[in-house]
Coordinates of C-alpha atoms (C1' of nucleotides) in Angstrom, one line a residue:
Chain A
M10 CA -59.8 -12.9 9.3
P11 CA -63.0 -14.7 8.2
P12 CA -63.6 -18.2 9.5
Y13 CA -62.2 -21.0 7.4
D14 CA -65.4 -22.1 5.9
P15 CA -64.3 -23.4 2.5
S16 CA -67.1 -21.4 0.9
T17 CA -65.5 -18.1 2.1
F18 CA -62.1 -18.4 0.4
P19 CA -61.2 -19.2 -3.1
P20 CA -59.6 -22.6 -3.6
F21 CA -56.2 -22.8 -5.2
A22 CA -54.3 -25.6 -6.8
V23 CA -50.7 -25.7 -5.3
T24 CA -47.9 -27.2 -7.2
V25 CA -44.1 -27.4 -6.9
D26 CA -41.9 -26.7 -9.9
L27 CA -38.3 -27.6 -9.9
V28 CA -35.3 -25.8 -11.3
V29 CA -32.7 -28.6 -11.4
L30 CA -29.3 -27.3 -12.3
T31 CA -26.2 -29.2 -13.1
V32 CA -22.9 -28.6 -15.0
R33 CA -22.3 -30.6 -18.1
R34 CA -19.6 -30.1 -20.6
H35 CA -18.6 -26.8 -19.2
A36 CA -22.2 -25.4 -19.4
L37 CA -24.8 -24.8 -16.8
C38 CA -27.8 -27.0 -17.7
A39 CA -31.3 -27.3 -16.4
L40 CA -33.7 -30.2 -16.5
V41 CA -36.7 -29.8 -18.7
V42 CA -39.5 -32.1 -19.6
R43 CA -41.7 -32.1 -22.6
R44 CA -45.4 -31.4 -22.0
G45 CA -47.8 -34.1 -23.2
E46 CA -51.0 -32.1 -22.7
T47 CA -52.5 -28.9 -23.6
P48 CA -51.8 -26.1 -22.9
F49 CA -48.3 -25.7 -24.2
Q50 CA -48.4 -29.2 -25.6
G51 CA -45.1 -30.3 -27.0
R52 CA -43.3 -27.4 -25.3
W53 CA -40.5 -27.8 -22.8
A54 CA -41.3 -27.1 -19.2
L55 CA -39.8 -27.4 -15.7
P56 CA -40.7 -30.6 -13.9
G57 CA -43.3 -30.3 -11.2
G58 CA -46.6 -31.5 -9.9
F59 CA -49.3 -31.1 -7.4
V60 CA -48.6 -30.9 -3.7
R61 CA -50.5 -33.7 -2.0
T62 CA -52.9 -33.2 0.9
D63 CA -50.6 -34.3 3.7
E64 CA -47.3 -33.3 2.2
D65 CA -45.1 -30.5 3.2
L66 CA -43.8 -28.2 0.4
G67 CA -40.3 -29.4 0.8
S68 CA -41.4 -33.0 0.8
A69 CA -43.3 -32.5 -2.4
A70 CA -40.3 -31.0 -4.1
A71 CA -38.1 -33.8 -2.9
R72 CA -40.6 -36.4 -4.1
E73 CA -40.8 -34.7 -7.6
L74 CA -37.0 -34.5 -7.7
A75 CA -36.7 -38.2 -6.9
E76 CA -39.3 -39.1 -9.5
E77 CA -37.6 -37.2 -12.2
T78 CA -34.0 -37.8 -11.5
G79 CA -33.6 -40.5 -8.9
L80 CA -31.8 -38.0 -6.8
C81 CA -32.3 -38.0 -3.1
A82 CA -32.5 -34.5 -1.7
H83 CA -30.8 -34.2 1.6
D84 CA -31.0 -31.8 4.5
P85 CA -29.0 -28.7 3.9
A86 CA -27.8 -28.9 7.5
K87 CA -26.0 -32.1 6.9
P88 CA -22.9 -32.2 4.6
A89 CA -23.5 -33.4 1.1
V90 CA -22.8 -37.0 0.7
G91 CA -23.7 -39.8 -1.6
N92 CA -26.2 -39.4 -4.4
G93 CA -27.9 -36.4 -2.7
A94 CA -28.7 -33.0 -4.2
H95 CA -29.0 -29.7 -2.6
L96 CA -32.7 -28.6 -2.5
E97 CA -34.0 -25.3 -1.4
Q98 CA -37.2 -23.2 -1.8
L99 CA -36.8 -20.6 -4.5
A100 CA -39.9 -18.4 -4.7
T101 CA -43.6 -18.7 -5.3
Y102 CA -45.4 -17.7 -8.5
G103 CA -49.1 -16.9 -8.4
D104 CA -50.1 -14.6 -11.1
P105 CA -53.8 -15.3 -11.8
A106 CA -53.2 -15.7 -15.5
R107 CA -50.1 -17.9 -15.3
D108 CA -52.1 -21.0 -16.0
P109 CA -55.0 -20.5 -18.5
R110 CA -57.1 -23.3 -17.0
M111 CA -57.4 -22.3 -13.4
R112 CA -55.8 -20.6 -10.4
V113 CA -52.5 -22.3 -9.7
V114 CA -49.9 -21.2 -7.2
S115 CA -46.5 -22.7 -7.8
V116 CA -43.9 -23.0 -5.1
A117 CA -40.7 -23.2 -7.1
H118 CA -37.7 -25.0 -5.7
L119 CA -34.0 -25.0 -6.7
A120 CA -32.0 -28.2 -6.9
L121 CA -28.3 -28.4 -7.6
A122 CA -26.9 -31.7 -8.6
P123 CA -23.6 -33.2 -9.9
D124 CA -23.5 -34.2 -13.5
L125 CA -25.9 -37.1 -14.0
P126 CA -25.9 -39.7 -16.7
A127 CA -29.3 -39.1 -18.2
P128 CA -32.6 -38.0 -16.9
R129 CA -35.5 -40.4 -16.8
A130 CA -39.0 -38.9 -16.8
G131 CA -41.3 -41.7 -16.0
G132 CA -39.3 -44.0 -18.2
D133 CA -39.7 -41.9 -21.2
A134 CA -36.2 -40.9 -22.2
N135 CA -37.4 -38.7 -25.0
S136 CA -39.5 -36.5 -22.8
A137 CA -36.8 -35.2 -20.5
R138 CA -33.4 -33.7 -21.2
W139 CA -30.7 -31.4 -19.9
A140 CA -30.5 -28.2 -21.8
P141 CA -28.0 -25.4 -21.4
V142 CA -29.8 -22.5 -19.6
E143 CA -28.3 -20.2 -22.0
D144 CA -30.4 -21.8 -24.8
L145 CA -33.5 -21.9 -22.6
L146 CA -33.4 -18.3 -21.6
R147 CA -32.5 -16.9 -25.1
P148 CA -35.0 -18.7 -27.2
G149 CA -35.7 -18.2 -30.8
T150 CA -32.0 -18.6 -31.7
G151 CA -32.7 -22.3 -32.2
R152 CA -29.3 -23.9 -32.1
E153 CA -28.6 -27.6 -32.6
G154 CA -30.9 -28.5 -29.7
E155 CA -34.6 -28.4 -29.8
P156 CA -35.7 -25.6 -27.5
A157 CA -36.1 -22.9 -30.1
T158 CA -39.4 -22.1 -28.4
P159 CA -39.7 -20.5 -25.0
L160 CA -40.6 -22.6 -22.0
A161 CA -44.2 -23.2 -21.1
F162 CA -46.1 -21.0 -18.7
D163 CA -43.9 -18.6 -16.8
H164 CA -41.2 -21.1 -16.5
A165 CA -38.6 -19.0 -18.2
R166 CA -39.0 -16.5 -15.5
I167 CA -38.8 -19.1 -12.8
L168 CA -35.7 -20.6 -14.4
A169 CA -34.1 -17.2 -14.7
D170 CA -34.7 -16.6 -11.0
G171 CA -33.3 -20.0 -10.1
V172 CA -30.2 -19.4 -12.2
E173 CA -29.6 -16.0 -10.6
R174 CA -30.1 -17.5 -7.2
A175 CA -27.5 -20.2 -7.9
R176 CA -25.1 -17.6 -9.4
S177 CA -25.3 -15.3 -6.4
K178 CA -25.3 -18.0 -3.8
I179 CA -22.1 -19.7 -4.8
E180 CA -20.5 -16.4 -4.1
Y181 CA -20.9 -16.5 -0.4
S182 CA -21.6 -20.1 0.3
S183 CA -20.0 -23.4 -0.3
L184 CA -22.9 -24.4 -2.5
A185 CA -20.7 -24.9 -5.6
T186 CA -19.7 -28.2 -4.2
A187 CA -23.2 -29.4 -4.7
F188 CA -22.4 -29.5 -8.4
C189 CA -19.4 -31.8 -7.8
P190 CA -19.2 -35.5 -7.1
P191 CA -18.3 -36.4 -3.5
E192 CA -14.6 -36.2 -4.3
F193 CA -13.3 -33.5 -6.6
T194 CA -10.3 -31.5 -7.4
V195 CA -9.8 -27.7 -7.1
G196 CA -9.8 -27.5 -10.9
E197 CA -13.1 -29.3 -11.2
L198 CA -14.5 -26.9 -8.6
R199 CA -13.1 -24.0 -10.6
R200 CA -14.8 -25.2 -13.7
V201 CA -18.1 -25.2 -11.9
Y202 CA -17.7 -21.6 -11.0
E203 CA -16.6 -20.8 -14.5
A204 CA -19.7 -22.6 -16.0
V205 CA -22.2 -21.1 -13.6
W206 CA -20.9 -17.6 -13.9
G207 CA -19.8 -17.9 -17.5
V208 CA -16.4 -16.4 -16.9
V209 CA -12.8 -17.5 -16.8
L210 CA -11.0 -17.5 -13.4
D211 CA -7.4 -17.4 -12.7
P212 CA -6.4 -20.9 -11.6
R213 CA -3.7 -19.7 -9.2
N214 CA -5.9 -17.2 -7.4
F215 CA -8.8 -19.5 -7.2
H216 CA -6.6 -22.2 -5.7
R217 CA -5.3 -19.9 -3.1
K218 CA -8.8 -18.7 -2.2
V219 CA -10.5 -22.0 -1.8
T220 CA -7.7 -23.8 -0.1
G221 CA -7.2 -20.9 2.2
T222 CA -10.8 -20.7 3.4
P223 CA -10.9 -22.8 6.5
G224 CA -13.6 -25.5 6.4
F225 CA -14.4 -25.1 2.8
L226 CA -12.4 -28.1 1.5
V227 CA -10.9 -31.0 3.3
P228 CA -8.3 -33.2 1.6
S229 CA -9.7 -36.6 1.1
G230 CA -6.3 -38.4 1.4
G231 CA -6.6 -39.7 -2.1
T232 CA -4.1 -37.6 -3.8
T233 CA -4.6 -37.8 -7.5
T234 CA -6.9 -38.2 -10.5
R235 CA -6.3 -37.3 -14.0
Q236 CA -7.9 -34.8 -16.3
G237 CA -4.9 -34.1 -18.4
G238 CA -1.8 -32.7 -16.7
R239 CA -0.3 -33.1 -13.4
P240 CA -2.3 -35.1 -10.9
A241 CA -4.4 -33.0 -8.5
Q242 CA -5.2 -33.4 -4.9
L243 CA -8.7 -34.7 -4.1
F244 CA -11.0 -32.9 -1.7
R245 CA -14.4 -33.2 -0.3
A246 CA -16.7 -30.5 0.9
G247 CA -15.9 -29.3 4.4
A248 CA -18.2 -28.3 7.1
A249 CA -18.3 -24.6 6.3
T250 CA -21.4 -23.5 4.6
V251 CA -20.7 -19.8 4.3
L252 CA -17.7 -18.2 2.7
N253 CA -16.4 -15.2 4.5
P254 CA -15.0 -13.3 2.8
P255 CA -17.1 -14.3 -0.2
M256 CA -15.7 -15.3 -3.6
L257 CA -16.7 -12.3 -5.7
R258 CA -17.8 -12.6 -9.2
P259 CA -15.6 -10.7 -11.6
E260 CA -17.0 -7.3 -12.6
V261 CA -18.8 -6.8 -15.8
Chain B
M6 CA -49.5 -33.9 -15.0
P7 CA -53.1 -34.9 -14.5
P8 CA -55.8 -32.6 -16.1
Y9 CA -57.0 -29.8 -13.9
D10 CA -60.3 -31.2 -13.0
P11 CA -60.9 -29.7 -9.5
S12 CA -61.8 -33.2 -8.2
T13 CA -58.3 -34.4 -9.0
F14 CA -56.2 -32.1 -6.9
P15 CA -56.5 -31.1 -3.3
P16 CA -57.8 -27.5 -2.8
F17 CA -55.7 -25.2 -0.7
A18 CA -56.3 -21.9 1.0
V19 CA -53.6 -19.4 0.1
T20 CA -52.8 -16.5 2.3
V21 CA -50.2 -13.8 2.5
D22 CA -48.6 -13.0 5.8
L23 CA -46.5 -9.9 6.4
V24 CA -43.3 -9.4 8.2
V25 CA -43.4 -5.6 8.5
L26 CA -40.2 -4.3 10.1
T27 CA -39.3 -0.8 11.2
V28 CA -36.8 0.8 13.6
R29 CA -38.2 2.5 16.7
R30 CA -36.2 3.8 19.6
H31 CA -33.0 2.0 18.5
A32 CA -34.8 -1.3 18.2
L33 CA -35.9 -3.4 15.3
C34 CA -39.6 -3.8 15.6
A35 CA -42.2 -5.9 13.8
L36 CA -45.9 -5.3 13.4
V37 CA -48.1 -7.7 15.2
V38 CA -51.9 -7.9 15.5
R39 CA -54.0 -9.6 18.1
R40 CA -56.0 -12.5 17.0
G41 CA -59.8 -12.2 17.7
E42 CA -60.7 -15.8 16.9
T43 CA -59.7 -19.3 17.6
P44 CA -57.3 -20.8 17.2
F45 CA -54.7 -18.9 19.1
Q46 CA -57.4 -16.4 20.2
G47 CA -55.8 -13.5 22.0
R48 CA -52.3 -14.3 20.8
W49 CA -50.3 -12.0 18.7
A50 CA -49.8 -12.9 15.1
L51 CA -48.4 -11.4 11.9
P52 CA -50.9 -9.5 9.8
G53 CA -52.2 -11.3 6.8
G54 CA -55.2 -12.5 4.9
F55 CA -56.5 -14.5 2.0
V56 CA -55.4 -14.0 -1.5
R57 CA -58.3 -13.1 -3.6
T58 CA -59.3 -14.8 -6.8
D59 CA -58.0 -12.4 -9.3
E60 CA -55.2 -11.0 -7.3
D61 CA -51.5 -11.5 -7.7
L62 CA -49.5 -12.6 -4.7
G63 CA -47.6 -9.3 -4.6
S64 CA -50.8 -7.3 -5.0
A65 CA -52.4 -9.2 -2.1
A66 CA -49.4 -8.4 0.1
A67 CA -49.5 -4.7 -0.9
R68 CA -53.2 -4.6 -0.2
E69 CA -52.8 -6.1 3.2
L70 CA -49.9 -3.8 4.0
A71 CA -52.0 -0.8 3.0
E72 CA -54.9 -2.0 5.1
E73 CA -52.8 -2.5 8.2
T74 CA -50.5 0.5 8.0
G75 CA -51.6 2.8 5.3
L76 CA -48.3 2.3 3.6
C77 CA -48.1 2.2 -0.1
A78 CA -45.7 -0.4 -1.3
H79 CA -43.7 0.6 -4.3
D80 CA -41.9 -1.1 -7.1
P81 CA -38.4 -2.1 -5.9
A82 CA -37.1 -1.0 -9.3
K83 CA -38.0 2.6 -8.6
P84 CA -36.2 4.6 -5.9
A85 CA -37.9 4.9 -2.6
V86 CA -40.0 8.0 -2.4
G87 CA -42.8 9.4 -0.3
N88 CA -44.8 7.2 2.0
G89 CA -43.8 4.0 0.3
A90 CA -42.3 0.9 1.8
H91 CA -40.1 -1.8 0.4
L92 CA -42.0 -5.0 -0.2
E93 CA -40.6 -8.3 -1.3
Q94 CA -41.6 -11.9 -1.2
L95 CA -40.0 -13.8 1.6
A96 CA -40.8 -17.5 1.5
T97 CA -43.8 -19.8 1.5
Y98 CA -44.9 -22.0 4.4
G99 CA -47.1 -25.0 3.8
D100 CA -46.7 -27.5 6.6
P101 CA -49.9 -29.5 6.6
A102 CA -50.2 -29.0 10.3
R103 CA -49.5 -25.3 10.4
D104 CA -53.1 -24.4 10.7
P105 CA -55.2 -26.8 12.7
R106 CA -58.4 -26.1 10.8
M107 CA -57.4 -26.8 7.2
R108 CA -54.7 -26.8 4.7
V109 CA -53.3 -23.3 4.3
V110 CA -50.3 -22.3 2.3
S111 CA -49.0 -18.9 3.3
V112 CA -46.8 -16.8 1.1
A113 CA -44.9 -14.6 3.5
H114 CA -43.7 -11.2 2.4
L115 CA -41.2 -8.8 4.0
A116 CA -41.9 -5.1 4.2
L117 CA -39.5 -2.5 5.5
A118 CA -40.8 0.9 6.5
P119 CA -39.6 4.1 8.2
D120 CA -40.7 4.7 11.7
L121 CA -44.5 5.2 11.7
P122 CA -46.6 7.0 14.2
A123 CA -48.9 4.1 15.2
P124 CA -50.4 1.1 13.5
R125 CA -54.1 1.0 12.8
A126 CA -55.6 -2.4 12.4
G127 CA -59.1 -1.9 11.1
G128 CA -59.5 1.0 13.4
D129 CA -58.9 -0.9 16.5
A130 CA -55.7 0.6 18.0
N131 CA -55.6 -1.9 20.7
S132 CA -55.3 -4.9 18.4
A133 CA -52.1 -3.9 16.6
R134 CA -48.7 -2.8 17.8
W135 CA -45.0 -2.6 17.1
A136 CA -43.1 -5.0 19.2
P137 CA -39.3 -5.4 19.3
V138 CA -38.4 -8.5 17.4
E139 CA -36.1 -9.5 20.2
D140 CA -39.1 -9.8 22.5
L141 CA -41.2 -11.6 19.9
L142 CA -38.5 -14.2 19.2
R143 CA -37.5 -14.8 22.7
P144 CA -40.8 -15.3 24.4
G145 CA -41.5 -16.3 28.0
T146 CA -39.2 -13.6 29.3
G147 CA -42.2 -11.4 29.6
R148 CA -40.8 -7.9 29.9
E149 CA -42.9 -4.8 30.2
G150 CA -44.7 -5.4 27.0
E151 CA -47.4 -8.0 26.5
P152 CA -45.9 -10.6 24.2
A153 CA -44.9 -13.1 26.9
T154 CA -46.5 -15.8 24.8
P155 CA -45.1 -16.9 21.5
L156 CA -46.6 -15.8 18.2
A157 CA -49.6 -17.8 16.8
F158 CA -49.1 -20.5 14.2
D159 CA -45.6 -20.8 12.8
H160 CA -45.3 -17.0 12.8
A161 CA -42.2 -17.0 15.0
R162 CA -40.4 -19.0 12.4
I163 CA -41.7 -16.7 9.6
L164 CA -40.6 -13.6 11.6
A165 CA -37.2 -15.1 12.3
D166 CA -36.7 -15.8 8.6
G167 CA -37.8 -12.2 7.7
V168 CA -35.5 -10.7 10.3
E169 CA -32.6 -12.8 9.0
R170 CA -33.4 -11.7 5.4
A171 CA -33.4 -8.1 6.4
R172 CA -30.2 -8.5 8.4
S173 CA -28.3 -10.1 5.5
K174 CA -29.8 -8.0 2.8
I175 CA -28.7 -4.6 4.2
E176 CA -25.2 -6.0 3.9
Y177 CA -25.0 -6.0 0.2
S178 CA -27.8 -3.7 -0.8
S179 CA -29.0 -0.2 -0.2
L180 CA -32.1 -1.5 1.5
A181 CA -31.3 0.1 4.9
T182 CA -32.5 3.4 3.4
A183 CA -36.0 1.8 3.4
F184 CA -36.0 2.2 7.1
C185 CA -35.3 5.9 6.8
P186 CA -37.5 8.9 6.0
P187 CA -36.9 10.4 2.5
E188 CA -34.2 12.6 3.9
F189 CA -31.8 11.4 6.5
T190 CA -28.4 11.9 7.9
V191 CA -25.5 9.4 7.9
G192 CA -25.9 9.1 11.6
E193 CA -29.5 8.1 11.3
L194 CA -28.6 5.5 8.7
R195 CA -25.9 4.2 11.0
R196 CA -28.4 3.8 13.8
V197 CA -30.5 1.7 11.4
Y198 CA -27.7 -0.7 10.8
E199 CA -26.9 -0.8 14.5
A200 CA -30.5 -1.5 15.4
V201 CA -31.0 -4.2 12.7
W202 CA -27.8 -5.9 13.5
G203 CA -27.7 -5.3 17.2
V204 CA -24.1 -4.0 17.1
V205 CA -22.2 -0.8 17.5
L206 CA -20.5 0.6 14.5
D207 CA -17.6 3.1 14.3
P208 CA -19.1 6.4 13.1
R209 CA -16.0 7.4 11.2
N210 CA -15.6 4.2 9.3
F211 CA -19.3 4.0 8.6
H212 CA -19.3 7.6 7.3
R213 CA -16.4 6.8 5.0
K214 CA -18.0 3.7 3.7
V215 CA -21.4 5.0 2.9
T216 CA -20.3 8.4 1.5
G217 CA -17.6 6.7 -0.5
T218 CA -19.9 4.2 -2.3
P219 CA -21.0 5.8 -5.5
G220 CA -24.7 6.1 -6.0
F221 CA -25.6 5.0 -2.4
L222 CA -26.3 8.4 -1.0
V223 CA -26.9 11.7 -2.8
P224 CA -26.7 15.0 -0.8
S225 CA -30.1 16.6 -0.8
G226 CA -28.8 20.1 -0.7
G227 CA -30.4 20.7 2.7
T228 CA -27.4 20.7 4.9
T229 CA -28.5 20.3 8.4
T230 CA -30.9 19.0 11.0
R231 CA -30.4 18.5 14.6
Q232 CA -30.3 15.4 16.8
G233 CA -27.9 16.7 19.4
G234 CA -24.5 17.8 18.3
R235 CA -23.1 19.4 15.2
P236 CA -25.6 19.6 12.3
A237 CA -25.3 16.9 9.7
Q238 CA -25.6 16.8 6.0
L239 CA -28.9 15.5 4.7
F240 CA -29.0 12.8 2.1
R241 CA -31.5 10.8 0.2
A242 CA -31.2 7.3 -1.2
G243 CA -29.3 7.2 -4.5
A244 CA -29.9 5.1 -7.5
A245 CA -27.5 2.3 -6.5
T246 CA -29.4 -0.8 -5.2
V247 CA -26.4 -3.1 -4.7
L248 CA -23.4 -2.3 -2.5
N249 CA -20.2 -3.6 -3.9
P250 CA -18.1 -4.2 -1.9
P251 CA -20.7 -5.0 0.7
M252 CA -20.9 -3.6 4.2
L253 CA -19.9 -6.5 6.3
R254 CA -21.5 -7.3 9.6
P255 CA -18.9 -7.4 12.3
E256 CA -17.8 -10.9 13.3
V257 CA -19.3 -12.6 16.3
Chain C
dG23 C1' 13.7 -35.9 -24.7
dT24 C1' 10.5 -32.2 -26.1
dG25 C1' 6.2 -30.2 -25.9
dT26 C1' 1.7 -29.7 -23.8
dT27 C1' -1.4 -29.6 -20.1
dT28 C1' -2.8 -28.9 -15.5
dA29 C1' -1.6 -28.2 -10.7
dT30 C1' 0.6 -25.6 -7.1
dC31 C1' 3.6 -22.2 -4.9
dG32 C1' 5.3 -17.3 -4.7
dT33 C1' 5.7 -12.3 -5.3
dC34 C1' 4.1 -7.7 -5.7
dA35 C1' 1.1 -3.7 -5.8
dG36 C1' -3.5 -1.7 -4.9
dG37 C1' -7.8 -1.4 -2.5
dC38 C1' -10.4 -1.7 1.5
dA39 C1' -11.6 -2.2 6.5
dG40 C1' -10.7 -1.7 11.4
dA41 C1' -8.6 1.1 15.0
dC42 C1' -8.2 5.5 16.4
dG43 C1' -6.6 10.6 16.6
dA44 C1' -8.1 15.2 15.5
dC45 C1' -11.1 18.9 14.5
dT46 C1' -15.7 21.2 13.9
dA47 C1' -20.2 22.9 15.0
dT48 C1' -24.1 22.8 17.6
dG49 C1' -27.0 22.9 22.3
dA50 C1' -26.8 22.6 27.4
dT51 C1' -25.0 24.1 31.7
dC52 C1' -22.8 26.9 34.8
Chain D
dG21 C1' -19.8 34.0 27.7
dA22 C1' -16.8 29.9 29.0
dT23 C1' -17.1 25.2 29.4
dC24 C1' -18.9 20.8 28.5
dA25 C1' -21.3 17.2 26.2
dT26 C1' -22.7 15.4 21.9
dA27 C1' -22.5 14.4 17.0
dG28 C1' -20.5 14.9 12.6
dT29 C1' -16.5 14.8 9.4
dC30 C1' -11.7 14.4 7.8
dG31 C1' -7.2 11.8 8.2
dT32 C1' -3.7 8.4 9.2
dC33 C1' -1.9 3.9 9.7
dT34 C1' -1.7 -1.0 9.5
dG35 C1' -3.0 -5.5 8.0
dC36 C1' -5.7 -8.4 5.0
dC37 C1' -7.4 -9.7 0.7
dT38 C1' -7.4 -9.7 -4.3
dG39 C1' -5.9 -9.4 -9.1
dA40 C1' -2.0 -9.9 -12.2
dC41 C1' 1.4 -12.8 -13.2
dG42 C1' 6.2 -15.4 -12.9
dA43 C1' 7.9 -20.0 -11.8
dT44 C1' 8.1 -24.8 -10.8
dA45 C1' 6.1 -29.6 -10.7
dA46 C1' 4.2 -33.8 -12.4
dA47 C1' 1.8 -36.2 -15.5
dC48 C1' 0.8 -37.6 -20.9
dA49 C1' 1.6 -37.5 -26.2
dC50 C1' 4.8 -37.5 -29.6

DNA sequence: GTGTTTATCGTCAGGCAGACGACTATGATC
DNA sequence: GATCATAGTCGTCTGCCTGACGATAAACAC
């Protein structure tokens, strides 16, 4: 290894990009912001920014998340509580051509949050929105929403990786509760799985599975809320973080 | 996002570090190299180096892997063949204090390889070796080998993350075959699982599981080899990359 | 009250895994 | 060559989990 004289290694810009997912109106949605500058001016992109000099990668991601959404990321070790979101590192993207201006390495992070009122990107409500990932990843179809154009940079790929991570991770972990408010019903949790996976699950088998897994859900005493029919029991996330045996996605 | 004037963002050094795992003598081993310079001079570390200006992260990892071991990483999409190793991105480490000299962000990669004769680190055989991960991660016990001191930098953490990734990934993927030569027996594959997980598996149930999973193993025609007892059938890795249902690690 | 919606409990059959018996085919040892 | 040790391979049995689905319960809209 050569010595660390700055003239002997190429300098890189390091950024964090965020895949922030939530479930809104039965659909898995991601937070996107509109780019104000070239390149990709006017296109939608994932939120992100430079890592500061004395900042850890996870801290930079948490800071960006707070700036964009007001969410406070919390330690994955501690149980989800309050207005906190799950935040984890996703992957790092460093293709030399991914940014036409210069060499940028982006450490992408994945954040899962309960349904939020509305994003706020630096006060400009028009420049940030929740968009169904289905629309973002299948561009050109141009539905009612705006993102008929693909995401800027390699953000479509990053988003796809984040979505796939979320889809697979709720199989064998209790992470789906990160999409729920602190108290939720089994039906609400089931609708999270259905939205993330894009499938329909049997309510009876789902109920048996989640209530039968020790440590997954703990009854919160509060016994009811309404969403239409018979009142349901309220739960909060338990201490268990892994699901064993896992909740398997239905086959293709 | 500010414009990309180099004076407006802090420059980082970006490196790739490699967690190269193999199975030798019934033990999961990692490749470590001895550091020739300060800091951590004389300590063992994971192999790695700077990412070059026009090089993708995966290419940099593949290049380092070839330099250290002569292995040729191949595309995970294609089936394992020849002298190729599995290579995938692991995680990125960017604590501001992880390198005392300057700000270095390291994109760690995980490589899995069949048992190799001997590492060669720039021709210096003394400066690279395979060490059981058990010894590397539980330092201070100072057994017969040398690594009584912990690994340099945050490499113990990186190695631990890589080992955990490998341990969990062979559960639900066919990745364990990456530790085997092109042709192998069911018993050899079972010993891979036993070494990586540090458990003992029932040969009969294991045989039923792996031969019963479609696409996992394909008989290579060649019917026998010897390792002691009755000759065993030879297989090569099949096209399946995911194991469904997974092969579950025995409980604690 | 009737119908609709959602929640929750039960039942049943099939698949899979762990425990383990039995048999086979080789080399090693006497 | 008989015996033993070692591995590989095939079966059996039992218990758990899941998917399919019937049935009941508790709210709301008429």
